[in-house]
Amino acid sequence: MDLVIALTINGLVWGLIVALIALGLSIIFGLLDIINVAHGDFFMVGTVLALVIAGTTGFWIALVLVPLLGLALGLVIERLVIRPTITAASLTIVTTFGLSMILQETVRATFGAQAQRMPAPIPGTVPLFGLEYDIYRLFAALFAMLCIAAFFLFLSRTTLGTWIRAVRHDRETATALGIPVARVCAFTFGLGTAMALLGGAIAAPITTVEFRTGIDILPVSFMAVVIGGLGNLKGTVAAAILLAVLEGLVSSFADPTLARITSLAVMSGVLFVKPNGLFAGATR
Amino acid sequence: MASRIKWAGIAAVAIALAFSPLVLQQLGSLFWINVIAEIMIWSLLAASVNLLLGYVGLLSFGQALYFGFGMYGVAIGVSHFGLGLWPALFLGVFAASAMAAIAGAIAVRLTWHYFAIITVVFSLIFYFVAMSAKSITGGDDGLSFSTPVLWEAAGLSLTDRVTQFYFIYVVCFACFAGFALLVASPLGMRFAAVRDNEKRASLIGINVYLTRWIAFVIAGFLAGVGGALFALFGRYASASYMFYHVSGEAVVWSIVGGAGTLLGPFIGTALLILFREVVSGVWENYLIAVGALVILVVMFAPRGIVGIFNDLIERRESKDDRAAADIKSLAEMD
């Protein structure tokens, strides 16, 4: 029973981190109409940068620095790679795939191929539902939740956020109203990238750090985006948490591979019955 | 004229391939015989992507699944059932086509992003199944087997690398010839009609769903032949070849070569595999260069290498019709 509770809470923690990453994927998708195959590798770059920066200056500085570096990285990539190739969406899959290769190999060349573990920045455990639970994991969940809340506040309360929503809703009218659409798109790509790197920084102490981790996180974030409904941000959050808890539960009763197969089967079921996602019809 | 140049180019590639092992044998570089054989095998997977993307307008990111079914069909056929070469080959290709028929029935209901995503989902499901069913598939370690005899009476065996090369050559040649006939046939016209305008196609009486499904099954067949040949070539099958990264590479090969052209997948596969073989010997992190190359091709030649070549021929052919050619290429971009 303890195992079930622990894995359910683990699923919840992981789900919140995945939700943050999937939101980045979703906002890029909604605005630029790109299937960003390199998004998982942005997460991986975040874990590596967090490990490196935490090793020299401390974890808390890494938590601030990594998303800023992510924003810069996203803006550069948007300008150099995405904007010149955005003419057809099938082409952007190919360019982001090329980008994914470059990111993985660069990390392998500089950081090494060995998987590393990062010590928890907040050691110790707290009693929770009758078991001793890592403090850092609770902090990670809370922090991810705060970031998600900040993201939604940013979208609804600030001018830039309003512009992003306007461009998502109707690009032509937004252009006519004088919104700098190209710049809004560039910033959105940077923001999405920053969210993936931030997710990586939060997850670094509870996962392995190596150049391959992006390959695992990408399908999970895509599943959250699809089940939530393409472009539906709140649905994405709900789907990420549901999927992670489901995977946690199934892997406590069976094994992790079966858990992954289950959530993939759930996803193909959703795509088949409701191609617009489980939460379609809500806010778009 | 233009089409004559294209056919001459295709014939030149076919003849050059046919003679390459003899020349390479003279030069003593036997290693490259296997590289070219591998290029031909993988070009079938790229052709499978190309049939869907270039001729029917569906981007599949999961063709490695059917490659994997072809691969496992042969490997399981030989090592578990003790089948000979031809029955095992047939089993692999049949398994791949059957899987494509089932997955396609669901997938082609969806289009565009949804289609791309559901193809990845299917391939991921079976990737995890193959990874966990270690007793049948060997999981990540793979399933090794010894090569079955090709034709005992004539003393032909795949252990001889030149014989193996010609075996692969003949099968690939047949597949590409069949592909050429297919896209020129009435069915190929239906593919193009569905790709260009789905609504108009259905208005003139084309069953869009059925047309897409047929294309999906044929694409699965092509990928399955590739996978079956690959298993025979490596005497090995492994779940890692079913991962979506392999599908992604096939999409890259197909687009770099030129989607919607007959020879594009082959040229793209050849270029990137040769690039890998040459650069990886010098530089350990050659994938950085591959990634950069892919991005540069998409930036400067979005219609692929063969696409540029075709454009050049058409331009020379009719300078006056340049406006018409531009309109045509714009229409194809959609």
XYZ file of C-alpha atoms in Angstrom:
618
model
C 0.000 0.000 0.000
C 2.889 2.326 0.823
C 4.277 1.681 -2.614
C 0.981 2.645 -4.244
C 0.814 5.898 -2.289
C 4.459 6.724 -2.982
C 4.125 6.054 -6.707
C 0.910 8.050 -6.892
C 2.569 11.047 -5.248
C 5.612 10.574 -7.460
C 3.264 10.575 -10.445
C 1.679 13.797 -9.242
C 5.080 15.488 -8.798
C 6.291 14.284 -12.163
C 2.975 15.258 -13.757
C 3.361 18.860 -12.633
C 6.861 19.050 -14.118
C 5.662 17.432 -17.353
C 2.768 19.892 -17.412
C 5.217 22.794 -17.362
C 7.210 21.301 -20.252
C 4.090 20.365 -22.209
C 2.737 23.902 -21.800
C 5.876 25.167 -23.533
C 5.334 22.676 -26.337
C 1.676 23.573 -26.574
C 2.161 27.333 -26.749
C 4.767 26.937 -29.509
C 2.422 24.630 -31.339
C -0.580 26.901 -30.936
C 1.157 30.010 -32.149
C 3.688 28.909 -34.746
C 2.026 25.657 -35.849
C 5.262 23.746 -35.343
C 5.620 20.176 -34.117
C 8.822 20.788 -32.183
C 10.645 17.451 -32.063
C 13.567 19.115 -30.259
C 11.459 20.101 -27.240
C 12.534 17.074 -25.220
C 16.139 17.974 -25.882
C 15.520 21.484 -24.552
C 14.445 19.779 -21.320
C 17.639 17.701 -21.412
C 19.770 20.827 -21.913
C 18.001 22.274 -18.858
C 18.960 19.288 -16.677
C 22.588 19.453 -17.839
C 22.888 23.213 -17.357
C 21.303 22.935 -13.898
C 23.798 20.254 -12.897
C 26.764 22.252 -14.192
C 25.674 25.606 -12.745
C 24.620 24.076 -9.432
C 28.056 22.497 -9.190
C 29.790 25.865 -9.406
C 27.439 28.490 -7.972
C 24.674 26.578 -6.239
C 21.261 25.213 -7.158
C 19.176 28.312 -6.449
C 21.169 30.432 -8.871
C 20.803 27.668 -11.465
C 17.029 27.760 -10.991
C 17.045 31.445 -11.980
C 19.761 31.290 -14.610
C 18.613 28.226 -16.573
C 15.258 29.636 -17.771
C 16.970 32.901 -18.759
C 19.526 30.948 -20.773
C 16.595 29.006 -22.236
C 14.905 32.209 -23.360
C 18.120 33.355 -25.035
C 18.657 29.941 -26.646
C 15.070 29.901 -27.909
C 15.332 33.391 -29.397
C 18.575 32.522 -31.199
C 17.193 29.240 -32.538
C 13.977 30.888 -33.669
C 15.920 33.502 -35.611
C 18.506 31.151 -37.128
C 16.554 27.957 -37.738
C 12.803 28.258 -37.300
C 11.990 31.511 -39.083
C 13.770 30.647 -42.356
C 12.125 27.214 -42.567
C 8.607 27.866 -41.332
C 7.080 27.823 -44.848
C 5.699 24.288 -44.507
C 4.968 22.416 -41.302
C 6.373 19.106 -42.568
C 9.659 20.927 -43.061
C 9.721 22.247 -39.491
C 9.523 18.664 -38.208
C 12.673 17.959 -40.183
C 14.509 21.075 -39.031
C 13.639 20.493 -35.381
C 14.758 16.889 -35.823
C 18.097 18.192 -37.103
C 18.165 20.545 -34.142
C 17.558 17.619 -31.809
C 20.587 15.801 -33.263
C 22.765 18.900 -32.835
C 21.662 19.468 -29.224
C 22.185 15.830 -28.203
C 25.582 15.551 -29.835
C 26.770 18.895 -28.499
C 25.885 17.833 -24.984
C 27.569 14.465 -25.496
C 30.704 16.154 -26.853
C 30.980 18.671 -24.021
C 29.338 17.019 -21.013
C 30.134 13.393 -21.768
C 27.944 10.376 -22.475
C 27.904 9.135 -18.871
C 24.604 9.418 -17.001
C 25.051 11.468 -13.837
C 22.973 12.031 -10.741
C 22.546 15.320 -8.978
C 22.359 15.463 -5.177
C 19.073 16.827 -3.815
C 19.457 20.548 -3.039
C 17.143 20.139 -0.032
C 18.062 16.894 1.699
C 15.817 15.054 4.126
C 12.318 13.682 4.257
C 8.977 14.649 5.754
C 6.210 12.349 6.969
C 3.408 12.251 4.414
C 0.430 9.857 4.418
C 2.326 7.505 6.686
C 5.551 7.404 4.700
C 8.756 9.398 4.637
C 8.748 11.530 1.515
C 11.630 13.535 -0.022
C 11.371 17.233 0.778
C 12.889 18.191 -2.545
C 10.191 16.369 -4.514
C 7.498 18.275 -2.662
C 9.353 21.509 -3.325
C 9.667 20.603 -7.027
C 5.913 20.027 -7.271
C 5.142 23.278 -5.513
C 7.608 25.230 -7.617
C 6.282 23.759 -10.874
C 2.765 24.642 -9.753
C 3.826 28.235 -9.064
C 5.485 28.475 -12.480
C 2.332 27.184 -14.192
C 0.221 29.697 -12.264
C 2.657 32.483 -13.195
C 2.445 31.433 -16.828
C -1.352 31.663 -16.850
C -1.249 35.012 -15.036
C 1.267 36.250 -17.588
C -1.052 35.232 -20.433
C -4.126 36.841 -18.926
C -2.757 39.935 -17.162
C 0.114 41.387 -19.183
C 0.112 43.175 -22.529
C 2.524 40.705 -24.053
C 0.359 37.844 -22.845
C -2.708 39.454 -24.383
C -0.819 39.821 -27.643
C 0.103 36.151 -27.600
C -3.535 35.212 -27.054
C -4.600 37.596 -29.826
C -2.155 36.082 -32.319
C -3.263 32.562 -31.319
C -6.869 33.518 -31.840
C -6.640 35.368 -35.149
C -3.321 36.169 -36.742
C -4.681 38.462 -39.444
C -6.749 40.642 -37.164
C -3.804 40.850 -34.780
C -1.600 42.075 -37.615
C -4.249 44.608 -38.612
C -4.399 45.883 -35.035
C -0.680 46.634 -35.155
C 0.557 43.780 -32.989
C 4.144 42.892 -34.031
C 3.227 39.308 -34.913
C 6.717 38.179 -35.953
C 8.191 39.381 -32.672
C 5.387 37.848 -30.637
C 6.057 34.523 -32.372
C 9.790 34.792 -31.700
C 9.181 35.573 -28.034
C 6.710 32.706 -27.747
C 9.276 30.267 -29.070
C 11.771 31.649 -26.569
C 9.219 31.345 -23.767
C 8.353 27.765 -24.693
C 12.042 26.877 -24.768
C 12.608 28.571 -21.425
C 9.775 26.502 -19.907
C 11.348 23.276 -21.151
C 14.747 24.241 -19.716
C 13.157 25.317 -16.432
C 11.367 21.968 -16.271
C 14.751 20.355 -16.774
C 16.308 22.409 -13.977
C 13.532 21.414 -11.559
C 13.696 17.766 -12.592
C 17.506 17.494 -12.586
C 17.792 16.339 -8.926
C 15.078 13.668 -9.302
C 16.094 12.175 -12.643
C 19.279 11.054 -14.353
C 21.215 13.694 -16.258
C 22.488 12.569 -19.666
C 22.183 13.508 -23.317
C 19.412 10.982 -23.958
C 16.753 12.031 -21.426
C 14.979 14.240 -23.979
C 13.986 11.143 -25.949
C 11.910 9.916 -22.991
C 10.250 13.197 -22.094
C 9.187 14.123 -25.639
C 6.504 11.435 -26.139
C 5.073 12.112 -22.663
C 4.759 15.848 -23.302
C 3.229 15.198 -26.697
C 0.697 12.855 -25.159
C -0.269 15.549 -22.663
C -0.669 18.116 -25.447
C -2.734 15.772 -27.620
C -4.968 14.374 -24.899
C -5.489 17.874 -23.569
C -6.447 19.007 -27.037
C -3.969 20.641 -29.415
C -3.654 24.259 -28.356
C -5.797 23.851 -25.230
C -3.464 24.958 -22.425
C -5.589 24.053 -19.398
C -6.393 20.697 -20.943
C -2.667 20.107 -21.363
C -2.042 20.628 -17.640
C -4.903 18.341 -16.655
C -3.812 15.650 -19.113
C -0.173 15.763 -17.979
C -1.143 15.203 -14.352
C -3.707 12.513 -15.171
C -1.230 10.631 -17.359
C 1.591 10.767 -14.828
C -0.648 9.542 -11.992
C -2.038 6.800 -14.234
C 1.497 5.715 -15.142
C 2.496 5.785 -11.473
C -0.475 3.607 -10.507
C -0.089 1.095 -13.324
C 3.635 0.776 -12.692
C 2.969 0.074 -9.014
C 0.628 -2.781 -9.889
C 2.467 -4.028 -12.985
C 5.655 -2.590 -14.478
C 6.777 0.765 -15.966
C 6.741 -0.486 -19.544
C 3.158 -1.636 -19.246
C 2.350 1.752 -17.708
C 3.788 3.499 -20.726
C 1.893 1.214 -23.092
C -1.320 1.930 -21.168
C -0.989 5.677 -21.488
C -0.128 5.368 -25.179
C -3.221 3.222 -25.669
C -5.306 5.792 -23.795
C -3.910 8.449 -26.067
C -4.656 6.617 -29.296
C -8.157 5.983 -27.992
C -8.627 9.686 -27.333
C -7.220 10.650 -30.727
C -9.517 8.161 -32.389
C -12.729 9.114 -30.617
C -12.092 12.818 -30.095
C -9.330 14.074 -32.377
C -9.611 17.526 -30.840
C -8.698 16.232 -27.415
C -10.511 15.217 -24.293
C -11.020 18.789 -23.148
C -12.008 20.219 -26.513
C -14.722 22.816 -26.486
C -13.308 24.552 -23.424
C -11.109 27.603 -23.860
C -9.025 27.552 -26.999
C 12.647 15.987 -73.215
C 12.556 16.695 -69.522
C 11.156 13.292 -68.712
C 13.777 11.688 -70.964
C 16.570 13.323 -68.937
C 14.950 12.104 -65.718
C 14.665 8.528 -66.955
C 18.256 8.645 -68.203
C 19.327 9.730 -64.709
C 17.377 6.919 -63.086
C 18.851 4.376 -65.514
C 22.344 5.720 -64.840
C 21.884 5.250 -61.077
C 20.545 1.710 -61.577
C 23.437 0.723 -63.867
C 26.077 2.349 -61.651
C 24.688 0.424 -58.678
C 24.690 -2.832 -60.631
C 28.380 -2.499 -61.455
C 29.547 -0.976 -58.166
C 30.440 -4.282 -56.395
C 32.557 -5.391 -59.364
C 34.451 -2.090 -59.385
C 34.802 -2.029 -55.607
C 36.083 -5.595 -55.666
C 38.778 -4.561 -58.123
C 39.700 -1.654 -55.870
C 39.778 -3.969 -52.889
C 37.392 -1.812 -50.833
C 34.959 -4.534 -49.859
C 33.654 -2.455 -46.942
C 31.855 -0.088 -49.307
C 29.926 -2.940 -50.922
C 28.127 -3.421 -47.631
C 27.622 0.334 -47.209
C 25.912 0.561 -50.595
C 23.810 -2.503 -49.782
C 22.752 -0.817 -46.545
C 21.888 2.386 -48.418
C 19.605 0.441 -50.742
C 17.857 -1.201 -47.794
C 17.260 2.037 -45.902
C 16.146 3.809 -49.066
C 13.112 1.495 -49.029
C 12.136 2.940 -45.651
C 12.636 6.445 -47.033
C 10.556 5.490 -50.088
C 7.819 4.372 -47.731
C 7.766 7.821 -46.089
C 7.954 9.416 -49.508
C 4.942 7.528 -50.855
C 2.801 8.896 -48.039
C 4.262 12.409 -47.826
C 5.167 13.155 -51.423
C 2.350 11.381 -53.240
C -0.591 11.330 -50.802
C 0.300 14.308 -48.598
C 0.413 12.479 -45.247
C 3.407 12.913 -42.969
C 4.053 9.652 -41.138
C 6.531 9.742 -38.314
C 6.132 6.060 -37.510
C 7.274 4.034 -40.515
C 9.966 2.342 -38.404
C 7.140 0.232 -36.934
C 6.594 -1.561 -40.277
C 10.347 -1.763 -40.817
C 10.508 -3.438 -37.414
C 7.692 -5.871 -38.262
C 9.531 -6.874 -41.441
C 12.708 -7.287 -39.431
C 11.119 -9.355 -36.674
C 9.067 -11.383 -39.149
C 12.302 -12.678 -40.655
C 14.195 -13.021 -37.381
C 11.389 -14.833 -35.556
C 10.602 -16.900 -38.647
C 14.175 -18.146 -38.881
C 15.111 -18.508 -35.222
C 11.810 -19.629 -33.635
C 10.060 -21.441 -36.517
C 13.158 -22.561 -38.432
C 11.861 -21.199 -41.728
C 13.960 -20.976 -44.883
C 14.905 -17.677 -46.493
C 11.936 -17.152 -48.781
C 9.196 -18.158 -46.314
C 10.850 -15.954 -43.673
C 11.024 -13.029 -46.081
C 7.397 -13.554 -46.963
C 6.441 -13.721 -43.275
C 8.235 -10.451 -42.547
C 6.685 -8.551 -45.431
C 3.262 -10.007 -44.701
C 3.499 -9.069 -41.017
C 4.465 -5.506 -41.913
C 1.661 -5.135 -44.459
C -0.917 -6.625 -42.116
C 0.134 -4.292 -39.312
C -0.060 -1.364 -41.741
C -3.541 -2.464 -42.795
C -4.738 -2.441 -39.177
C -2.949 0.735 -38.050
C -3.779 2.467 -41.326
C -7.495 1.817 -40.939
C -7.363 3.943 -37.796
C -4.656 6.424 -38.765
C -5.909 7.581 -42.146
C -9.140 8.771 -40.579
C -7.017 11.574 -39.197
C -5.017 14.074 -41.166
C -2.174 16.442 -40.712
C -0.692 16.845 -37.210
C -3.042 14.244 -35.792
C -1.965 11.732 -38.406
C 1.723 12.381 -37.717
C 1.160 11.977 -33.993
C -0.935 8.814 -34.128
C 1.657 7.122 -36.352
C 4.285 7.865 -33.697
C 1.970 6.569 -30.991
C 1.441 3.239 -32.761
C 5.148 2.787 -33.307
C 5.896 3.665 -29.667
C 3.337 1.144 -28.384
C 4.943 -1.697 -30.318
C 8.413 -0.451 -29.489
C 7.601 -0.876 -25.796
C 5.900 -4.207 -26.451
C 8.984 -5.456 -28.317
C 11.221 -4.136 -25.558
C 9.336 -5.946 -22.812
C 8.624 -9.226 -24.649
C 12.267 -10.263 -24.261
C 11.627 -13.993 -24.635
C 10.244 -13.503 -28.155
C 12.036 -10.436 -29.471
C 15.201 -10.268 -27.403
C 14.296 -6.700 -26.438
C 17.133 -4.241 -26.639
C 19.740 -7.012 -26.938
C 18.089 -8.174 -30.111
C 17.626 -11.521 -31.753
C 20.532 -13.016 -33.676
C 20.234 -15.862 -36.134
C 22.416 -17.569 -38.727
C 21.830 -16.807 -42.371
C 19.538 -19.171 -44.237
C 20.665 -20.410 -47.666
C 19.533 -18.440 -50.685
C 19.575 -21.136 -53.336
C 21.320 -24.310 -52.325
C 21.456 -26.020 -55.732
C 23.316 -23.105 -57.346
C 25.591 -22.756 -54.344
C 24.342 -19.231 -53.671
C 24.566 -17.978 -50.128
C 24.145 -14.610 -48.494
C 27.392 -15.122 -46.598
C 29.148 -14.065 -49.791
C 28.870 -10.305 -49.716
C 28.668 -9.859 -53.487
C 25.855 -12.401 -53.763
C 24.141 -10.659 -50.873
C 24.568 -7.321 -52.630
C 22.892 -8.570 -55.802
C 20.098 -10.206 -53.834
C 19.370 -6.866 -52.145
C 19.825 -5.007 -55.423
C 17.272 -7.143 -57.249
C 14.677 -6.842 -54.495
C 15.162 -3.054 -54.177
C 15.129 -2.586 -57.932
C 11.845 -4.486 -58.142
C 10.370 -2.328 -55.395
C 11.399 0.946 -57.016
C 10.208 -0.241 -60.439
C 6.881 -1.197 -58.905
C 6.779 2.218 -57.211
C 7.363 3.964 -60.561
C 4.573 1.956 -62.205
C 2.271 2.593 -59.273
C 2.579 6.383 -59.239
C 2.060 6.515 -63.012
C -1.020 4.272 -62.816
C -4.630 5.417 -62.375
C -4.212 4.669 -58.655
C -1.215 7.021 -58.603
C -3.385 9.717 -60.183
C -5.903 9.177 -57.420
C -3.103 9.581 -54.860
C -2.126 12.915 -56.444
C -5.737 14.079 -56.572
C -6.195 13.326 -52.861
C -2.916 15.054 -52.025
C -3.697 18.203 -54.017
C -7.276 18.738 -52.977
C -9.138 16.337 -50.776
C -12.556 17.962 -51.298
C -12.298 18.128 -55.065
C -11.078 14.520 -55.125
C -14.104 13.302 -53.229
C -16.398 15.394 -55.457
C -15.175 13.578 -58.585
C -15.999 10.265 -56.955
C -12.707 9.266 -55.341
C -13.012 7.467 -52.028
C -10.463 9.534 -50.093
C -10.355 7.233 -47.068
C -9.838 4.110 -49.149
C -7.188 5.776 -51.322
C -5.230 6.853 -48.268
C -5.580 3.424 -46.706
C -4.252 1.706 -49.844
C -1.277 4.073 -49.875
C -0.669 3.374 -46.192
C -0.652 -0.389 -46.735
C 1.697 -0.113 -49.731
C 3.982 2.145 -47.673
C 3.936 -0.457 -44.907
C 4.801 -3.113 -47.483
C 7.822 -1.091 -48.704
C 9.054 -0.480 -45.162
C 8.479 -4.171 -44.404
C 10.615 -5.278 -47.365
C 13.323 -2.913 -46.119
C 13.138 -4.345 -42.611
C 13.148 -7.951 -43.839
C 16.215 -7.289 -45.980
C 17.888 -5.513 -43.093
C 17.357 -8.507 -40.815
C 18.921 -10.807 -43.433
C 21.746 -8.339 -43.994
C 22.640 -8.040 -40.317
C 21.434 -11.538 -39.246
C 19.914 -9.600 -36.411
C 16.752 -7.846 -35.269
C 16.441 -5.397 -32.397
C 13.663 -3.312 -30.902
C 15.841 -0.209 -31.124
C 15.186 -0.073 -34.879
C 11.481 0.450 -34.143
C 12.026 3.639 -32.179
C 10.625 6.890 -33.527
C 14.107 8.270 -34.093
C 14.532 5.774 -36.931
C 11.255 6.992 -38.454
C 12.518 10.549 -38.088
C 15.688 9.719 -39.952
C 13.630 8.226 -42.774
C 11.574 11.436 -42.978
C 14.823 13.416 -43.133
C 16.263 11.195 -45.883
C 13.080 11.479 -47.889
C 12.805 15.282 -47.626
C 16.517 15.925 -48.153
C 16.424 13.801 -51.305
C 13.168 15.318 -52.474
C 9.680 14.245 -51.417
C 7.369 13.451 -54.297
C 10.141 12.310 -56.631
C 10.928 8.714 -57.549
C 14.652 8.800 -56.850
C 14.594 11.384 -54.036
C 14.496 8.898 -51.138
C 17.393 6.941 -52.575
C 19.538 10.034 -53.184
C 18.764 11.439 -49.720
C 19.543 8.140 -47.996
C 22.737 7.684 -50.000
C 23.925 11.213 -49.285
C 23.330 11.063 -45.534
C 24.666 7.539 -45.018
C 27.789 8.259 -47.100
C 28.196 11.515 -45.187
C 27.952 9.548 -41.937
C 30.476 6.930 -43.081
C 32.973 9.527 -44.239
C 32.658 12.072 -41.420
C 32.274 9.603 -38.527
C 35.732 8.243 -39.327
C 37.216 11.684 -38.773
C 34.972 13.235 -36.157
C 33.333 11.396 -33.299
C 30.477 13.881 -32.944
C 29.574 13.816 -36.623
C 25.840 13.983 -35.784
C 26.273 17.718 -35.200
C 27.324 18.018 -38.833
C 24.428 15.794 -39.958
C 21.946 17.958 -38.062
C 23.396 21.141 -39.527
C 23.360 19.650 -43.015
C 19.693 18.700 -42.649
C 18.748 22.204 -41.528
C 20.739 23.805 -44.355
C 19.093 21.610 -46.980
C 15.634 22.523 -45.702
C 16.599 26.216 -45.692
C 18.102 26.404 -49.140
C 16.479 23.508 -50.969
C 13.067 22.880 -49.404
C 12.088 20.638 -52.310
C 15.130 18.433 -51.826
C 18.087 17.649 -54.023
C 16.159 15.845 -56.747
C 13.541 18.608 -56.549
C 16.164 21.226 -57.417
C 17.457 19.072 -60.214
C 13.964 18.646 -61.673
C 13.407 22.390 -61.442
C 16.644 23.052 -63.318
C 15.641 20.705 -66.119
C 12.189 22.218 -66.378
C 13.572 25.765 -66.366
C 15.919 24.991 -69.234
C 13.166 23.257 -71.090
C 10.810 26.206 -71.128
C 12.194 29.535 -70.109
C 9.030 31.170 -71.392
C 6.902 29.072 -69.134
C 8.789 30.152 -66.050
C 5.702 31.822 -64.653
C 3.762 28.614 -65.103
C 6.490 26.608 -63.363
C 6.460 29.029 -60.453
C 2.740 28.668 -60.066
C 3.106 24.929 -60.173
C 5.811 24.879 -57.515
C 3.696 27.191 -55.356
C 0.781 24.841 -55.694
C 3.000 21.932 -54.687
C 4.279 23.736 -51.628
C 0.840 23.700 -50.081
